[in-house]
Amino acid sequence: SQTIHQWPATLVQPVGSPLSLECTVEGTSNPNLYWYRQAAGRGLQLLFYSVGIGQISSEVPQNLSASRPQDRQFILSSKKLLLSDSGFYLCAWAGGLSNQPQHFGDGTRLSIL
Amino acid sequence: GDSVTQMEGPVTLSEEAFLTINCTYTATGYPSLFWYVQYPGEGLQLLLKATKADDKGSNKGFEATYRKETTSFHLEKGSVQVSDSAVYFCALSETSGSRLTFGEGTQLTVNP
């Protein structure tokens, strides 16, 4: 069966520090991969999605970036964090066919001080 | 573009009460529809889905019927439990690819 792993589960970072969140998927090949952010008490905001290695689409211009160095690895990064980057970050994967459900990781709670 | 509108929360019910969370959508094509549930501090879990008009998705006592004529996908459960307390998200998929459009979520609290 397929599984998705995100780490770390929680992270506290100072303003201006760099960020790297990692997401890996097991048990499937060529998944579509997604990064979302969820602010407290709010819905999900799609940040990036990827349909293949090295292919990244950005939904919201900001100081975050994403990379997909391997088929089942998706990384969210920032060179310099802002206070507004605080939130709950969720990674998800889906099969490549149309109308497929997405499957989510357990999320990373990021707090910026 | 595609959009999903959910009933505003929070919703507070007593145990064994009947639950309805309304969801309506706008889409240019023929999307699939989903309900996700998020328990406190966790990621989203797929609760149920429906891929075409008149399909009924069901899981764990929850049901939702894909109504194309009213562009709705309301979530129902006949008798809620305290353990159902969570945030519920309605979502649709674009007809090409697997990107999802989510509603804003509805917080459900069930009291004993």
mmCIF file of C-alpha atoms in Angstrom:
data_model
loop_
_atom_site.group_PDB
_atom_site.id
_atom_site.type_symbol
_atom_site.label_atom_id
_atom_site.label_comp_id
_atom_site.label_asym_id
_atom_site.label_seq_id
_atom_site.Cartn_x
_atom_site.Cartn_y
_atom_site.Cartn_z
ATOM 1 C CA SER A 1 0.000 0.000 0.000
ATOM 2 C CA GLN A 2 0.986 3.602 -0.475
ATOM 3 C CA THR A 3 2.250 5.754 2.356
ATOM 4 C CA ILE A 4 3.328 9.366 2.620
ATOM 5 C CA HIS A 5 5.774 10.716 5.159
ATOM 6 C CA GLN A 6 6.404 14.300 6.195
ATOM 7 C CA TRP A 7 9.012 15.612 8.570
ATOM 8 C CA PRO A 8 9.561 17.199 10.882
ATOM 9 C CA ALA A 9 6.188 17.122 12.631
ATOM 10 C CA THR A 10 6.811 20.441 14.358
ATOM 11 C CA LEU A 11 9.374 23.154 13.794
ATOM 12 C CA VAL A 12 10.142 26.458 15.491
ATOM 13 C CA GLN A 13 12.335 28.816 13.496
ATOM 14 C CA PRO A 14 13.464 32.433 13.925
ATOM 15 C CA VAL A 15 12.547 35.067 11.362
ATOM 16 C CA GLY A 16 15.115 35.202 8.587
ATOM 17 C CA SER A 17 16.284 31.611 8.977
ATOM 18 C CA PRO A 18 16.153 29.045 6.143
ATOM 19 C CA LEU A 19 13.609 26.253 5.831
ATOM 20 C CA SER A 20 13.551 22.750 4.432
ATOM 21 C CA LEU A 21 10.532 20.465 4.781
ATOM 22 C CA GLU A 22 10.632 17.041 3.231
ATOM 23 C CA CYS A 23 7.932 14.754 1.941
ATOM 24 C CA THR A 24 8.363 11.240 0.558
ATOM 25 C CA VAL A 25 5.887 8.792 -0.894
ATOM 26 C CA GLU A 26 6.219 5.023 -0.906
ATOM 27 C CA GLY A 27 4.396 2.336 -2.821
ATOM 28 C CA THR A 28 3.613 4.233 -5.998
ATOM 29 C CA SER A 29 5.406 5.587 -9.055
ATOM 30 C CA ASN A 30 5.082 8.895 -10.907
ATOM 31 C CA PRO A 31 2.724 10.475 -8.386
ATOM 32 C CA ASN A 32 1.492 14.034 -8.621
ATOM 33 C CA LEU A 33 2.771 15.846 -5.526
ATOM 34 C CA TYR A 34 1.391 18.886 -3.735
ATOM 35 C CA TRP A 35 2.338 21.333 -0.976
ATOM 36 C CA TYR A 36 -0.435 23.154 0.892
ATOM 37 C CA ARG A 37 -0.435 25.654 3.722
ATOM 38 C CA GLN A 38 -3.226 25.894 6.241
ATOM 39 C CA ALA A 39 -3.376 28.970 8.442
ATOM 40 C CA ALA A 40 -5.047 28.574 11.834
ATOM 41 C CA GLY A 41 -8.795 28.111 11.457
ATOM 42 C CA ARG A 42 -8.643 28.507 7.700
ATOM 43 C CA GLY A 43 -8.872 26.383 4.599
ATOM 44 C CA LEU A 44 -6.074 25.004 2.482
ATOM 45 C CA GLN A 45 -3.965 27.094 0.161
ATOM 46 C CA LEU A 46 -2.202 25.232 -2.643
ATOM 47 C CA LEU A 47 1.411 26.404 -2.814
ATOM 48 C CA PHE A 48 3.092 24.107 -5.346
ATOM 49 C CA TYR A 49 2.366 21.013 -7.338
ATOM 50 C CA SER A 50 4.510 18.712 -9.425
ATOM 51 C CA VAL A 51 3.664 16.174 -12.118
ATOM 52 C CA GLY A 52 7.210 14.838 -12.475
ATOM 53 C CA ILE A 53 10.868 15.133 -11.507
ATOM 54 C CA GLY A 54 12.055 18.700 -11.838
ATOM 55 C CA GLN A 55 8.574 19.946 -12.847
ATOM 56 C CA ILE A 56 7.201 22.465 -10.367
ATOM 57 C CA SER A 57 4.193 24.749 -10.720
ATOM 58 C CA SER A 58 3.790 27.626 -8.304
ATOM 59 C CA GLU A 59 0.335 28.786 -7.326
ATOM 60 C CA VAL A 60 1.172 31.733 -5.114
ATOM 61 C CA PRO A 61 4.202 34.016 -5.550
ATOM 62 C CA GLN A 62 6.050 34.215 -2.242
ATOM 63 C CA ASN A 63 9.400 33.541 -0.624
ATOM 64 C CA LEU A 64 8.914 29.776 -0.667
ATOM 65 C CA SER A 65 10.159 27.369 -3.315
ATOM 66 C CA ALA A 66 9.741 23.674 -4.031
ATOM 67 C CA SER A 67 11.885 21.038 -5.633
ATOM 68 C CA ARG A 68 11.424 17.446 -6.721
ATOM 69 C CA PRO A 69 14.857 15.865 -6.969
ATOM 70 C CA GLN A 70 13.497 12.312 -7.117
ATOM 71 C CA ASP A 71 10.243 10.770 -8.304
ATOM 72 C CA ARG A 72 8.799 10.340 -4.813
ATOM 73 C CA GLN A 73 10.470 13.192 -2.979
ATOM 74 C CA PHE A 74 9.101 16.707 -2.665
ATOM 75 C CA ILE A 75 10.886 19.449 -0.743
ATOM 76 C CA LEU A 76 9.585 22.830 0.403
ATOM 77 C CA SER A 77 12.249 25.464 1.046
ATOM 78 C CA SER A 78 12.841 29.051 1.938
ATOM 79 C CA LYS A 79 16.054 31.054 2.102
ATOM 80 C CA LYS A 80 14.656 33.530 4.636
ATOM 81 C CA LEU A 81 11.492 32.917 6.631
ATOM 82 C CA LEU A 82 8.913 35.603 7.392
ATOM 83 C CA LEU A 83 6.483 35.756 10.313
ATOM 84 C CA SER A 84 3.666 35.221 7.843
ATOM 85 C CA ASP A 85 5.114 31.825 6.905
ATOM 86 C CA SER A 86 3.795 30.341 10.142
ATOM 87 C CA GLY A 87 1.188 27.662 9.592
ATOM 88 C CA PHE A 88 0.460 24.018 9.085
ATOM 89 C CA TYR A 89 2.121 22.617 5.956
ATOM 90 C CA LEU A 90 0.642 19.582 4.284
ATOM 91 C CA CYS A 91 2.085 17.413 1.562
ATOM 92 C CA ALA A 92 -0.181 15.276 -0.600
ATOM 93 C CA TRP A 93 0.095 12.832 -3.469
ATOM 94 C CA ALA A 94 -2.315 11.626 -6.122
ATOM 95 C CA GLY A 95 -2.255 9.228 -9.040
ATOM 96 C CA GLY A 96 -1.572 10.743 -12.424
ATOM 97 C CA LEU A 97 -5.012 10.060 -13.869
ATOM 98 C CA SER A 98 -7.794 12.630 -13.857
ATOM 99 C CA ASN A 99 -10.209 13.018 -10.960
ATOM 100 C CA GLN A 100 -8.091 11.093 -8.499
ATOM 101 C CA PRO A 101 -8.306 11.796 -4.761
ATOM 102 C CA GLN A 102 -5.323 13.250 -2.980
ATOM 103 C CA HIS A 103 -3.777 11.535 0.021
ATOM 104 C CA PHE A 104 -2.246 13.674 2.723
ATOM 105 C CA GLY A 105 0.666 13.412 5.086
ATOM 106 C CA ASP A 106 0.373 14.234 8.781
ATOM 107 C CA GLY A 107 1.619 17.778 8.288
ATOM 108 C CA THR A 108 4.324 20.006 9.746
ATOM 109 C CA ARG A 109 3.423 22.691 12.272
ATOM 110 C CA LEU A 110 5.762 25.608 11.582
ATOM 111 C CA SER A 111 6.050 28.470 14.067
ATOM 112 C CA ILE A 112 8.130 31.526 13.256
ATOM 113 C CA LEU A 113 9.415 33.586 16.183
ATOM 114 C CA GLY B 1 -12.899 28.908 -12.453
ATOM 115 C CA ASP B 2 -14.025 26.035 -10.282
ATOM 116 C CA SER B 3 -15.135 26.793 -6.731
ATOM 117 C CA VAL B 4 -16.599 25.074 -3.675
ATOM 118 C CA THR B 5 -18.836 26.714 -1.090
ATOM 119 C CA GLN B 6 -19.387 25.080 2.263
ATOM 120 C CA MET B 7 -21.810 25.743 5.043
ATOM 121 C CA GLU B 8 -20.206 28.068 7.534
ATOM 122 C CA GLY B 9 -19.345 26.702 10.914
ATOM 123 C CA PRO B 10 -18.821 26.014 13.594
ATOM 124 C CA VAL B 11 -21.506 23.375 13.969
ATOM 125 C CA THR B 12 -22.232 22.042 17.454
ATOM 126 C CA LEU B 13 -24.420 18.978 17.961
ATOM 127 C CA SER B 14 -25.300 16.574 20.716
ATOM 128 C CA GLU B 15 -24.353 12.935 20.404
ATOM 129 C CA GLU B 16 -26.761 10.900 18.246
ATOM 130 C CA ALA B 17 -28.066 14.009 16.467
ATOM 131 C CA PHE B 18 -28.491 14.121 12.687
ATOM 132 C CA LEU B 19 -25.757 15.918 10.761
ATOM 133 C CA THR B 20 -25.919 17.821 7.495
ATOM 134 C CA ILE B 21 -23.054 19.910 6.165
ATOM 135 C CA ASN B 22 -23.974 21.676 2.949
ATOM 136 C CA CYS B 23 -21.618 21.876 -0.006
ATOM 137 C CA THR B 24 -22.278 23.414 -3.406
ATOM 138 C CA TYR B 25 -19.902 23.767 -6.298
ATOM 139 C CA THR B 26 -19.342 25.487 -9.607
ATOM 140 C CA ALA B 27 -17.385 23.752 -12.324
ATOM 141 C CA THR B 28 -17.064 23.998 -16.076
ATOM 142 C CA GLY B 29 -16.731 20.270 -16.677
ATOM 143 C CA TYR B 30 -17.714 17.069 -14.892
ATOM 144 C CA PRO B 31 -15.672 16.967 -11.724
ATOM 145 C CA SER B 32 -15.348 14.276 -9.122
ATOM 146 C CA LEU B 33 -16.402 15.319 -5.626
ATOM 147 C CA PHE B 34 -14.815 14.472 -2.290
ATOM 148 C CA TRP B 35 -15.269 14.927 1.426
ATOM 149 C CA TYR B 36 -12.174 15.017 3.604
ATOM 150 C CA VAL B 37 -11.978 15.010 7.398
ATOM 151 C CA GLN B 38 -9.237 16.579 9.512
ATOM 152 C CA TYR B 39 -8.919 15.579 13.161
ATOM 153 C CA PRO B 40 -7.098 18.001 15.478
ATOM 154 C CA GLY B 41 -3.392 18.261 14.720
ATOM 155 C CA GLU B 42 -3.528 15.804 11.835
ATOM 156 C CA GLY B 43 -3.533 15.846 8.048
ATOM 157 C CA LEU B 44 -6.620 15.361 5.903
ATOM 158 C CA GLN B 45 -8.146 11.935 5.399
ATOM 159 C CA LEU B 46 -10.346 11.054 2.463
ATOM 160 C CA LEU B 47 -13.798 10.311 3.884
ATOM 161 C CA LEU B 48 -15.796 9.550 0.740
ATOM 162 C CA LYS B 49 -16.017 10.361 -2.943
ATOM 163 C CA ALA B 50 -18.367 10.348 -5.930
ATOM 164 C CA THR B 51 -17.237 10.458 -9.517
ATOM 165 C CA LYS B 52 -20.417 11.081 -11.494
ATOM 166 C CA ALA B 53 -23.934 12.437 -11.164
ATOM 167 C CA ASP B 54 -26.267 10.513 -8.808
ATOM 168 C CA ASP B 55 -23.365 8.545 -7.306
ATOM 169 C CA LYS B 56 -23.555 8.151 -3.547
ATOM 170 C CA GLY B 57 -20.324 8.036 -1.590
ATOM 171 C CA SER B 58 -20.422 6.482 1.867
ATOM 172 C CA ASN B 59 -18.010 5.616 4.656
ATOM 173 C CA LYS B 60 -18.168 5.271 8.459
ATOM 174 C CA GLY B 61 -21.875 6.122 8.477
ATOM 175 C CA PHE B 62 -21.392 9.299 6.432
ATOM 176 C CA GLU B 63 -23.069 9.711 3.049
ATOM 177 C CA ALA B 64 -23.117 12.276 0.260
ATOM 178 C CA THR B 65 -24.901 12.187 -3.097
ATOM 179 C CA TYR B 66 -23.585 13.916 -6.227
ATOM 180 C CA ARG B 67 -26.488 16.128 -7.371
ATOM 181 C CA LYS B 68 -25.705 17.659 -10.717
ATOM 182 C CA GLU B 69 -29.053 19.439 -11.025
ATOM 183 C CA THR B 70 -28.435 21.386 -7.808
ATOM 184 C CA THR B 71 -24.620 21.295 -8.041
ATOM 185 C CA SER B 72 -24.481 19.975 -4.493
ATOM 186 C CA PHE B 73 -22.720 17.288 -2.469
ATOM 187 C CA HIS B 74 -24.107 17.593 1.047
ATOM 188 C CA LEU B 75 -22.582 15.444 3.785
ATOM 189 C CA GLU B 76 -24.984 13.597 6.104
ATOM 190 C CA LYS B 77 -24.819 11.233 9.036
ATOM 191 C CA GLY B 78 -27.793 9.863 10.874
ATOM 192 C CA SER B 79 -26.280 9.723 14.361
ATOM 193 C CA VAL B 80 -23.060 11.552 15.184
ATOM 194 C CA GLN B 81 -20.591 10.524 17.856
ATOM 195 C CA VAL B 82 -18.162 12.545 19.952
ATOM 196 C CA SER B 83 -15.361 10.992 17.901
ATOM 197 C CA ASP B 84 -16.767 12.678 14.756
ATOM 198 C CA SER B 85 -15.628 16.061 16.072
ATOM 199 C CA ALA B 86 -13.306 17.393 13.371
ATOM 200 C CA VAL B 87 -13.097 19.800 10.451
ATOM 201 C CA TYR B 88 -14.791 18.618 7.262
ATOM 202 C CA PHE B 89 -13.707 19.782 3.808
ATOM 203 C CA CYS B 90 -15.646 19.450 0.587
ATOM 204 C CA ALA B 91 -13.528 19.359 -2.580
ATOM 205 C CA LEU B 92 -13.780 18.871 -6.312
ATOM 206 C CA SER B 93 -11.256 17.757 -8.860
ATOM 207 C CA GLU B 94 -10.606 19.381 -12.160
ATOM 208 C CA THR B 95 -11.537 17.208 -15.103
ATOM 209 C CA SER B 96 -7.925 17.149 -16.259
ATOM 210 C CA GLY B 97 -5.250 16.182 -13.803
ATOM 211 C CA SER B 98 -5.800 15.694 -10.096
ATOM 212 C CA ARG B 99 -5.689 19.201 -8.657
ATOM 213 C CA LEU B 100 -8.353 19.752 -6.034
ATOM 214 C CA THR B 101 -10.379 22.836 -5.206
ATOM 215 C CA PHE B 102 -11.315 22.883 -1.513
ATOM 216 C CA GLY B 103 -14.048 24.577 0.417
ATOM 217 C CA GLU B 104 -13.135 26.548 3.516
ATOM 218 C CA GLY B 105 -13.931 23.713 5.903
ATOM 219 C CA THR B 106 -16.639 23.274 8.533
ATOM 220 C CA GLN B 107 -15.748 22.715 12.173
ATOM 221 C CA LEU B 108 -17.990 20.100 13.812
ATOM 222 C CA THR B 109 -18.115 19.641 17.580
ATOM 223 C CA VAL B 110 -20.185 16.817 19.048
ATOM 224 C CA ASN B 111 -20.953 17.009 22.761
ATOM 225 C CA PRO B 112 -21.748 13.949 24.891
#
